[in-house]
GROMACS .gro file of C-alpha atoms in nm:
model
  396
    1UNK     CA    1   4.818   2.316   2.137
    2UNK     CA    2   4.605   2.270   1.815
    3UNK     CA    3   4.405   2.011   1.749
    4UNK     CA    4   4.329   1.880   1.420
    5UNK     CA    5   4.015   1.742   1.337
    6UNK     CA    6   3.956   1.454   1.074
    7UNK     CA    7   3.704   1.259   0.935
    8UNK     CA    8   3.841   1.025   0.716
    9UNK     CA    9   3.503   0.889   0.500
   10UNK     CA   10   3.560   0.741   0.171
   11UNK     CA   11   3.394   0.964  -0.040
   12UNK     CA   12   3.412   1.309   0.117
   13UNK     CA   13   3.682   1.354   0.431
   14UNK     CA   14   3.640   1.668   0.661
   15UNK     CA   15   3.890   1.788   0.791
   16UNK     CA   16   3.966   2.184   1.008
   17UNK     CA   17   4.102   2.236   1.349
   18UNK     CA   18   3.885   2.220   1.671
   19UNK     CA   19   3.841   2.658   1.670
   20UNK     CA   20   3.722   2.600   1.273
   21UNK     CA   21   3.354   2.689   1.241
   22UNK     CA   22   3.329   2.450   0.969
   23UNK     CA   23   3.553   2.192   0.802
   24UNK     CA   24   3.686   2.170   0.454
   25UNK     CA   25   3.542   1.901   0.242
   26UNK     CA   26   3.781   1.751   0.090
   27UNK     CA   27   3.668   1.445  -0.204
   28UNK     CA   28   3.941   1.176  -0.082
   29UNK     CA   29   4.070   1.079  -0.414
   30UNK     CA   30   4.279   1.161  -0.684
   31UNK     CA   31   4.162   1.256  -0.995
   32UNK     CA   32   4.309   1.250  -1.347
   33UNK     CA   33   4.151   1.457  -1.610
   34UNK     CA   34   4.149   1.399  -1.999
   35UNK     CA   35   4.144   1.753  -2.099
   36UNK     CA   36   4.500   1.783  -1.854
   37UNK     CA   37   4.725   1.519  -1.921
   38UNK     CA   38   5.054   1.659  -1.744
   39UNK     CA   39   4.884   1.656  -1.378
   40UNK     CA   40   4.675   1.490  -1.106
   41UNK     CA   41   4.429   1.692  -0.886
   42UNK     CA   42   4.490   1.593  -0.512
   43UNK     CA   43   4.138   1.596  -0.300
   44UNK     CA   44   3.996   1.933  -0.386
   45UNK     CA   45   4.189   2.075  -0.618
   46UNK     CA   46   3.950   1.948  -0.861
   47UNK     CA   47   3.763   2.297  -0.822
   48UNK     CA   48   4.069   2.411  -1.066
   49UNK     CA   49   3.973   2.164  -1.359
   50UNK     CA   50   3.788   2.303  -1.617
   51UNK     CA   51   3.685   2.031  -1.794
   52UNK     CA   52   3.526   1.758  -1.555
   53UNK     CA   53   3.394   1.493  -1.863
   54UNK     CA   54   3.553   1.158  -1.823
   55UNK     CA   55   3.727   1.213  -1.492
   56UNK     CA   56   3.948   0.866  -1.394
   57UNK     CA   57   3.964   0.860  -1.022
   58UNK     CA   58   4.255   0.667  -0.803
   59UNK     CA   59   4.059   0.566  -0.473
   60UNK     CA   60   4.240   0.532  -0.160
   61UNK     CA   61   3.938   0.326   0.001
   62UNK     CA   62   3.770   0.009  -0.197
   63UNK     CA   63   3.471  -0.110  -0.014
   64UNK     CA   64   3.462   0.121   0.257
   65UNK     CA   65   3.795  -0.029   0.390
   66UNK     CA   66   4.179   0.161   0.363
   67UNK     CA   67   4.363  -0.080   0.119
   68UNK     CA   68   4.585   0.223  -0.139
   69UNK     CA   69   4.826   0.349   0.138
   70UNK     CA   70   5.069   0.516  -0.126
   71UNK     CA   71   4.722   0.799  -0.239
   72UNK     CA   72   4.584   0.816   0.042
   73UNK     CA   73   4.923   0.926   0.184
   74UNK     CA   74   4.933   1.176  -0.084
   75UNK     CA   75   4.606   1.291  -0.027
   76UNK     CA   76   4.754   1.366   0.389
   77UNK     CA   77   5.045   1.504   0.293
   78UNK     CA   78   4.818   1.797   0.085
   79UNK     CA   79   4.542   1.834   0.354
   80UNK     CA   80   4.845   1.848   0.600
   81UNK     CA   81   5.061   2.110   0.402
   82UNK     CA   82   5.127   2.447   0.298
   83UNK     CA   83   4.859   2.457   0.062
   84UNK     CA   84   4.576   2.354   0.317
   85UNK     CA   85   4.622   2.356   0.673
   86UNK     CA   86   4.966   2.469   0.725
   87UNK     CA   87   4.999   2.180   1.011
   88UNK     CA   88   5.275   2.225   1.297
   89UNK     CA   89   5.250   1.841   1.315
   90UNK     CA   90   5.502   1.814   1.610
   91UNK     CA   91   5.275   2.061   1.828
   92UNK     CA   92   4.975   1.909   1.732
   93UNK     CA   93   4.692   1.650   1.846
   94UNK     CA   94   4.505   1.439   1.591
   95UNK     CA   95   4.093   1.330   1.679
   96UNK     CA   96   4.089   1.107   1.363
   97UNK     CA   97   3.817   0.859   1.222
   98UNK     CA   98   3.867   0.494   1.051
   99UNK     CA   99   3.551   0.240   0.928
  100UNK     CA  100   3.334   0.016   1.132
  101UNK     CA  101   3.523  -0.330   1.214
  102UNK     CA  102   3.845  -0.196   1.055
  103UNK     CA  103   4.097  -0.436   1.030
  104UNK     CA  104   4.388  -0.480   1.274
  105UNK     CA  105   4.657  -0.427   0.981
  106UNK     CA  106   4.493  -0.131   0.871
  107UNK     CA  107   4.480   0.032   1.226
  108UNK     CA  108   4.867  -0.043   1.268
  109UNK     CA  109   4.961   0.114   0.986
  110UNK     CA  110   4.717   0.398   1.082
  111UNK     CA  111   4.889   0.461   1.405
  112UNK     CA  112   5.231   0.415   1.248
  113UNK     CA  113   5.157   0.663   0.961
  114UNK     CA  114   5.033   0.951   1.250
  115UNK     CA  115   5.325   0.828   1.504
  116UNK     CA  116   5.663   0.775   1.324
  117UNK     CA  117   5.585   0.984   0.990
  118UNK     CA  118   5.377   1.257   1.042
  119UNK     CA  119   5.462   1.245   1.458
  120UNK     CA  120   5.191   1.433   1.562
  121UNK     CA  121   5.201   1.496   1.966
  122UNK     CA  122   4.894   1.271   2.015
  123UNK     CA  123   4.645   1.034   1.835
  124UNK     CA  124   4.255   0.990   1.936
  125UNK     CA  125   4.105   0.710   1.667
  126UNK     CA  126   3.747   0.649   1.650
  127UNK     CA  127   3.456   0.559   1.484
  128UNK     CA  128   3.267   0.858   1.319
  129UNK     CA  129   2.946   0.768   1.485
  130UNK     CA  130   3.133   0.795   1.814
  131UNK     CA  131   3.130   1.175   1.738
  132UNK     CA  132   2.800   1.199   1.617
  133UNK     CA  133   2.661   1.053   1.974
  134UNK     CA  134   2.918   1.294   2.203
  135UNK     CA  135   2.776   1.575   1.969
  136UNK     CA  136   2.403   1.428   2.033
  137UNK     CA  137   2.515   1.402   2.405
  138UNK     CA  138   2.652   1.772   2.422
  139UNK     CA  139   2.322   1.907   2.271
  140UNK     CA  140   2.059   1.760   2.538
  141UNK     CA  141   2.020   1.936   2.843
  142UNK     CA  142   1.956   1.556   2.992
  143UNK     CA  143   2.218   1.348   2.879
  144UNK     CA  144   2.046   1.062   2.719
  145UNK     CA  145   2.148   0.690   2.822
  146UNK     CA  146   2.115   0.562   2.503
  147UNK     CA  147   2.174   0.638   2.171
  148UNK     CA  148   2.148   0.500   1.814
  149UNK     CA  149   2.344   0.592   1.492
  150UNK     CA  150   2.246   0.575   1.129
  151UNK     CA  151   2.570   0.642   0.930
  152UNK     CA  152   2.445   0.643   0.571
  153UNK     CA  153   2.779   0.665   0.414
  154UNK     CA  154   2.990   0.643   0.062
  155UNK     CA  155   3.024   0.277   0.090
  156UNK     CA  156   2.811   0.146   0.337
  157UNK     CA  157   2.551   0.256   0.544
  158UNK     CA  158   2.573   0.147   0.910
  159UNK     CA  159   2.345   0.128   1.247
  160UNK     CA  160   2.548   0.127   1.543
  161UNK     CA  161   2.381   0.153   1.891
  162UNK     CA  162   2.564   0.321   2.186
  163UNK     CA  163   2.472   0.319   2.551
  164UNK     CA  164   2.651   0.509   2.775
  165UNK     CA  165   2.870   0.687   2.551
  166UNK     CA  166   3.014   0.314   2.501
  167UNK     CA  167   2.961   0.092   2.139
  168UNK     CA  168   2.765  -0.170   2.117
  169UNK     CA  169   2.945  -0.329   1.882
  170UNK     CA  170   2.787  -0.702   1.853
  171UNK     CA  171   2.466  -0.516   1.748
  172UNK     CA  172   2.623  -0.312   1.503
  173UNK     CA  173   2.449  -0.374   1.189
  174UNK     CA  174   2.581  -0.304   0.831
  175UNK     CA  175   2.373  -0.251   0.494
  176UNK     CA  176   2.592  -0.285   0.168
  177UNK     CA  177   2.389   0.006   0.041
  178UNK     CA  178   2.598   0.362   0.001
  179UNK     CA  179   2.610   0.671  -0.207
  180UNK     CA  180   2.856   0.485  -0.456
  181UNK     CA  181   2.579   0.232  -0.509
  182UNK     CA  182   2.291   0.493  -0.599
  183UNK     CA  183   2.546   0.715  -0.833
  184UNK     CA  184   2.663   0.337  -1.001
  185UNK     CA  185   2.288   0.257  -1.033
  186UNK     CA  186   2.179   0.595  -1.155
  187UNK     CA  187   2.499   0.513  -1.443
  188UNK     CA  188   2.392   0.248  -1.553
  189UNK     CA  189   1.965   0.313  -1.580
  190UNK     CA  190   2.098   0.694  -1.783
  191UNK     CA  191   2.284   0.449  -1.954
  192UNK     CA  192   2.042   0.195  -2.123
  193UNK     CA  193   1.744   0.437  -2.143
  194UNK     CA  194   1.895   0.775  -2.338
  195UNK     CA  195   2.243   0.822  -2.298
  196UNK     CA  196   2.604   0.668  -2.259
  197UNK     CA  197   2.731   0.796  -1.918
  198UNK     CA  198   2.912   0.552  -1.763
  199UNK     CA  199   3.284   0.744  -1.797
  200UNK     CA  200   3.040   1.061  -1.636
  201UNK     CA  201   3.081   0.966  -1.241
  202UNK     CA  202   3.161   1.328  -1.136
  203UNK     CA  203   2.860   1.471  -1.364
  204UNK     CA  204   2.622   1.185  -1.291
  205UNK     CA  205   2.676   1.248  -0.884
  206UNK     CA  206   2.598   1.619  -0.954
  207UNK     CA  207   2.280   1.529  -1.144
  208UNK     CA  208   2.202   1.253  -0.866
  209UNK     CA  209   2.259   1.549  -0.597
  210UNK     CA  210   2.041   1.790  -0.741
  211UNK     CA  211   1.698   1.617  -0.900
  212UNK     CA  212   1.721   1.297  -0.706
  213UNK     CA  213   1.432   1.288  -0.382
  214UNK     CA  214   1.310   1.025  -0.137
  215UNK     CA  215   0.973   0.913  -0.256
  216UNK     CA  216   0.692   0.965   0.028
  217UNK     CA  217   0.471   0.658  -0.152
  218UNK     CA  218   0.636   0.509  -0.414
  219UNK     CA  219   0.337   0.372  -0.596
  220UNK     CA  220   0.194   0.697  -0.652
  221UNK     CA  221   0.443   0.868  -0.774
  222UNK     CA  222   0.518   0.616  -1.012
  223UNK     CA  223   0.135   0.655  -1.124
  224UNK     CA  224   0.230   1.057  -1.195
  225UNK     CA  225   0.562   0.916  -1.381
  226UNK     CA  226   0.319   0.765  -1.623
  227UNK     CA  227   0.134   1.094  -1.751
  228UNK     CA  228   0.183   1.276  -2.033
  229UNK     CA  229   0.292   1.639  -2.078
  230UNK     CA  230   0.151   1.896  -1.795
  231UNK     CA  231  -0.011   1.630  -1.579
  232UNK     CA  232   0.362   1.475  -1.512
  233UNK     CA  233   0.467   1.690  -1.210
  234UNK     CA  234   0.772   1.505  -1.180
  235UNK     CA  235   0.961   1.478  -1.484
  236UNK     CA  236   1.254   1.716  -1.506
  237UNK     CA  237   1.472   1.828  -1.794
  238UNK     CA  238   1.875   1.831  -1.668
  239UNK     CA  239   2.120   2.014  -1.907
  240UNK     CA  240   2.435   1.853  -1.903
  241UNK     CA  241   2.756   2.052  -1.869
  242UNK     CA  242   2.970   2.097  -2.240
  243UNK     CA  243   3.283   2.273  -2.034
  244UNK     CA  244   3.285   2.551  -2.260
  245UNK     CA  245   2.936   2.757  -2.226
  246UNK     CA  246   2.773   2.539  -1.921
  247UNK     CA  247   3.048   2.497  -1.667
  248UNK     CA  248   2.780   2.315  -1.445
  249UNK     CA  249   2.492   2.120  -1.470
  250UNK     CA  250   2.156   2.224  -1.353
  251UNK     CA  251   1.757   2.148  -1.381
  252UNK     CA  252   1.557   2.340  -1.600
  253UNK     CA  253   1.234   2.540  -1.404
  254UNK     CA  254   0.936   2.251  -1.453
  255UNK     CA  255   0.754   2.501  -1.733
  256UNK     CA  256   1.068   2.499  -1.934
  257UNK     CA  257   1.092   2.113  -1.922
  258UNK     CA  258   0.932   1.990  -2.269
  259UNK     CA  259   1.150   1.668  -2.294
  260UNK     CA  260   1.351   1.857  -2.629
  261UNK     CA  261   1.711   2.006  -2.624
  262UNK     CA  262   1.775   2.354  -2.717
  263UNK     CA  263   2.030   2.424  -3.026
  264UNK     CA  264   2.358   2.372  -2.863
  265UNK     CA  265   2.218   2.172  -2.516
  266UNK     CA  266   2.226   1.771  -2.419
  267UNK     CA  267   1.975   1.703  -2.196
  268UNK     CA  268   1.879   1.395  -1.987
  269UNK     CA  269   1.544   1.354  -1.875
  270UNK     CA  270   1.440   1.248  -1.525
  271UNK     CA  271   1.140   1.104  -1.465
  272UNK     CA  272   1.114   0.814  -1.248
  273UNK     CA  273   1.472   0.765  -1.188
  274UNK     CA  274   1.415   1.087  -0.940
  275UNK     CA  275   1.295   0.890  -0.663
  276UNK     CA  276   1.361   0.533  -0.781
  277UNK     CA  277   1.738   0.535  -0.728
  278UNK     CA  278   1.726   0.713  -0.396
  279UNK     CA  279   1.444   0.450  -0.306
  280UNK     CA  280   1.765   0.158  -0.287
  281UNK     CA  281   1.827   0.301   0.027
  282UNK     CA  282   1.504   0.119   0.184
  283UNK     CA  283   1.477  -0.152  -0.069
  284UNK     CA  284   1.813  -0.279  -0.120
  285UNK     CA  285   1.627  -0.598  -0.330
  286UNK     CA  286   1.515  -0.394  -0.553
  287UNK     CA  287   1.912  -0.448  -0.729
  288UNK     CA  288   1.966  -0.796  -0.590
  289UNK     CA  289   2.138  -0.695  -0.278
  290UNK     CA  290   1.909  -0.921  -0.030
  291UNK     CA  291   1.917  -0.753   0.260
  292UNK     CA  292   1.670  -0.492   0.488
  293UNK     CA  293   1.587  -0.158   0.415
  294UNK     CA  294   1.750   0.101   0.615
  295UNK     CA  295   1.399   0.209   0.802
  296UNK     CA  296   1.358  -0.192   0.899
  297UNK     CA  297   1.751  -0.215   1.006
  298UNK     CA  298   1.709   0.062   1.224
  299UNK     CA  299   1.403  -0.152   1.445
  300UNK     CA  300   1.558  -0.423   1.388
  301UNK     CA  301   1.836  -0.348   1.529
  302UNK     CA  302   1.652  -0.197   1.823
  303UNK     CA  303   1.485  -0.488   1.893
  304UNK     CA  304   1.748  -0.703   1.933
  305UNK     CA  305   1.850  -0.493   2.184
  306UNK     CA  306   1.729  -0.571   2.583
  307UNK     CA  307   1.419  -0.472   2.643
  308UNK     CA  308   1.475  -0.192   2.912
  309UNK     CA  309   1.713   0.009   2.688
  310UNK     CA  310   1.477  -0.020   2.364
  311UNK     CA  311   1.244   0.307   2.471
  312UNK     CA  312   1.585   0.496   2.531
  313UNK     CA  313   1.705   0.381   2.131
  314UNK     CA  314   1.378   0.485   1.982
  315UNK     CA  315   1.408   0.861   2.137
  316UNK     CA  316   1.736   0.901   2.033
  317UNK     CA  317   1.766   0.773   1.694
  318UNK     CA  318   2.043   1.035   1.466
  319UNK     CA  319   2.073   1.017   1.097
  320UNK     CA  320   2.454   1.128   0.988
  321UNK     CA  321   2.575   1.079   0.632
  322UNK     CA  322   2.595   1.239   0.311
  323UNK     CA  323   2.245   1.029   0.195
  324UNK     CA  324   2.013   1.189   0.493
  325UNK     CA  325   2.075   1.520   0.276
  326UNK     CA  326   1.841   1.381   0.034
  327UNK     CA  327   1.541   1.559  -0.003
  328UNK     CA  328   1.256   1.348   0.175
  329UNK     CA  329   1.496   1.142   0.327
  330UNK     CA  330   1.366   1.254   0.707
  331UNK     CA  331   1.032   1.243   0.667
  332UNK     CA  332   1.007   0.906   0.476
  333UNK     CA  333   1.257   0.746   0.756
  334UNK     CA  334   1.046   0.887   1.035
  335UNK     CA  335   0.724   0.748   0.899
  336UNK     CA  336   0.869   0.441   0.795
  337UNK     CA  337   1.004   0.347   1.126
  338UNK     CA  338   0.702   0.475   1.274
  339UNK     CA  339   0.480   0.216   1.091
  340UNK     CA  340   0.732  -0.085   1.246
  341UNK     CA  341   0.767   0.068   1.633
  342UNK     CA  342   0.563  -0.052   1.897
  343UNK     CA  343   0.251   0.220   1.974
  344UNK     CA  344   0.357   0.208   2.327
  345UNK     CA  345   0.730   0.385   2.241
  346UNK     CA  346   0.772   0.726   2.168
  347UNK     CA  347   1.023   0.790   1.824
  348UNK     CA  348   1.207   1.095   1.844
  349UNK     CA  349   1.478   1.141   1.529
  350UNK     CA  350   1.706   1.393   1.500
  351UNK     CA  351   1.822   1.486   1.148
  352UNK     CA  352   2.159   1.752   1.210
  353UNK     CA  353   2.137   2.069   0.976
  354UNK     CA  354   2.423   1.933   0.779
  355UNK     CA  355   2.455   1.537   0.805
  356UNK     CA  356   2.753   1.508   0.621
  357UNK     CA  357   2.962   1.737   0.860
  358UNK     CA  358   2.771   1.645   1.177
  359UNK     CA  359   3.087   1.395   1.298
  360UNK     CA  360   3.356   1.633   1.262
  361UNK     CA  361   3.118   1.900   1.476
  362UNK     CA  362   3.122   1.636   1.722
  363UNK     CA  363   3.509   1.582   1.711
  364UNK     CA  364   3.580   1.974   1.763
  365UNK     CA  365   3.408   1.954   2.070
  366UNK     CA  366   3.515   1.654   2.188
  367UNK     CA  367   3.862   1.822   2.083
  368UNK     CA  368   3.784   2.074   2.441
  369UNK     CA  369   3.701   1.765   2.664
  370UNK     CA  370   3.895   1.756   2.945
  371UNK     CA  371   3.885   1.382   2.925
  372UNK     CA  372   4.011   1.383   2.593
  373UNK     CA  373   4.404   1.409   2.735
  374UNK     CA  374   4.294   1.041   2.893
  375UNK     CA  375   4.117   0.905   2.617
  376UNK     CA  376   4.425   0.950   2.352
  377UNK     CA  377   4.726   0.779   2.280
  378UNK     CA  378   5.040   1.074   2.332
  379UNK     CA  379   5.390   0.969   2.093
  380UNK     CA  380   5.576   0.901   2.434
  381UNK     CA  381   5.377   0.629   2.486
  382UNK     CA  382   5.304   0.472   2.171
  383UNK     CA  383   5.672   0.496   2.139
  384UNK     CA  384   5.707   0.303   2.497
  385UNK     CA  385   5.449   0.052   2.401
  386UNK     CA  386   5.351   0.046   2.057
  387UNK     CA  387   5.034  -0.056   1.875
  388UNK     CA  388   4.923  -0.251   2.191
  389UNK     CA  389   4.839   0.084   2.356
  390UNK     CA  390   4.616   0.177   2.094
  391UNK     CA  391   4.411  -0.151   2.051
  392UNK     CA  392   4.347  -0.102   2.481
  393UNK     CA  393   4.249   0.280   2.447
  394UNK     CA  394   4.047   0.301   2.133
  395UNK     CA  395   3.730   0.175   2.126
  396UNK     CA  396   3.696   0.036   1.742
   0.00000   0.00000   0.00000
């Protein structure tokens, strides 16, 4: 019986089967264009769009939580259907994942949506850390004790520690720092200094994806930022797409980048706003949010932890998320939380060749478990017993 495999995040959900070497990344929105007024573009049929200026988007998640049921049913119905998957939805098992300290209305209608509409066979709901870990697990010859999470995220980005394969959730911590923060941020700063952008989201989170980089010491970098003309090593020139010659951004080579458009080109220059957006991630204040960096959350969180499992924590710390894909994200974390761990504790991290798809990995596997029968809910008996069976089997 096929399994299908989905992780539900708010920006990007990934979604295959369990025998899929990889999923398909699927933005989970709907997107109207100006340039095509008689359609919408479900999830990624944006790829068909050839004009991607002023894009409106319809969101089925607002602050990392489910709250549009009517798109992001849409949005199902297409991964689901003949023009995706091809889903035998009676002869098939769902492994799906929901947010951190999602609500109890929101998981009904979840299980009701999966159950009674779509009536897939069976239902496993989790968190997408919950993956990662299994994943982690899977990949050790020794099966570590103790585990802990960084989920840097669309919305949010979240610690969660695990021991024994089981959440730990009243240590769970939560910074309201996520990818939709740096693109907004990146908006605005394009905006006052050289160019109105804030209709540009798609274009901007391109741009933001390919010159943006996790400073290694902020100061100094800023220092470079300051120099004039071959001495600046980090100012970059980025041509904009115009949808008819450029169909995608991109950077210009550093000896091309003089600071002046070519006849035909719009350019935006990035100079400090390279490292300074991404640098939100570990100083949150630095926008008024007043809350840790993600480096500090991470010990913090350890330490508030009992003492005999902290050693355990600090040599099995993952990064998962779309943000650990930023260059220098690794190496700045690692040194970072270096700095803060006691000398005595060893700090392993592990950093997955692809973050952003490193949950859904983990859900393919657990998809061949032969616990995994136990673990979910089957339609016979959430049909006998309703929600209440979920709420005692899932572990959210």
């Amino acid at each position: 019986m096929a399994t299908v495999v989905l992780d539900n995040g708010a920006g990007l959900a990934k979604v295959g089967y369990s025998t899929d070497k990889n999923p398909r990344l699927m933005p989970n929105c709907i997107t109207k264009a100006k340039s095509v007024r008689t359609r919408t573009f479900i999830g990624d049929q944006i790829d068909d769009c050839k004009d991607l200026s002023g894009l409106f988007y319809l969101l089925p998640f607002q602050k990392g939580y489910l709250v549009n049921w009517e798109i992001q049913r849409q949005i199902w119905d297409y991964m689901f259907g003949k023009d995706c998957l091809k889903v035998d939805l009676h002869d098939s098992n769902i492994i799906v994942t929901e947010p951190y300290f999602n609500f109890n209305s929101v998981q009904e209608a979840m299980d009701e949506i999966f159950f009674e509409e779509y009536q897939f066979n069976s239902v496993f709901r989790c968190n997408p850390s919950f993956l990662s870990q299994y994943k982690h697990c899977k990949e050790k010859d020794q099966k570590p004790l103790c585990s802990i999470v960084l989920d840097a995220g669309y919305s949010f980005t979240h610690i969660i520690p695990y021991c024994k394969g089981k959440k730990l959730s009243h240590c769970t911590k939560r910074i309201d720092v996520g990818g939709k923060v740096l693109t907004n941020h990146l908006k605005e700063v394009i905006s006052y200094r050289q160019l109105m952008v804030m209709d540009e989201t798609y274009v901007l989170n391109q741009l933001k994806e390919d010159v943006c980089y996790v400073s290694q010491d902020f100061m100094k970098d800023m220092d470079i930022g300051r120099k004039k003309g071959k001495e600046n090593t980090i100012a970059r020139d980025y041509v904009l797409p115009d949808y008819t010659h450029i169909k995608r951004g991109y950077v210009k080579p550093i000896e091309e980048t003089t600071g002046r458009a070519k006849d035909g080109e719009q350019i935006i220059r990035m100079n400090n706003e390279r490292f300074a957006i991404p640098e939100l991630l570990f100083h949150p204040s630095d926008v008024g949010i007043h809350e840790m960096g993600v480096a500090e959350a991470v010990v913090h969180t350890i330490q508030s932890l009992p003492e005999e499992m902290q050693p355990h924590m600090y040599s099995n710390v993952i990064l998962t998320g779309g943000n650990c894909r930023i260059p220098g994200f690794y190496s700045r974390m690692e040194s970072e939380t270096r700095s803060m761990t006691p000398a005595e504790y060893d700090l392993c991290m592990k950093k997955p060749e692809n973050p952003s798809t490193y949950a859904w990995e983990g859900g393919t596997l657990l998809a061949k478990d032969p616990q995994m029968k136990k673990m979910s809910v089957s339609r016979e008996e959430y049909e006998e017993n309703g929600h209440n069976i979920c709420f005692e089997k899932f572990d959210v």
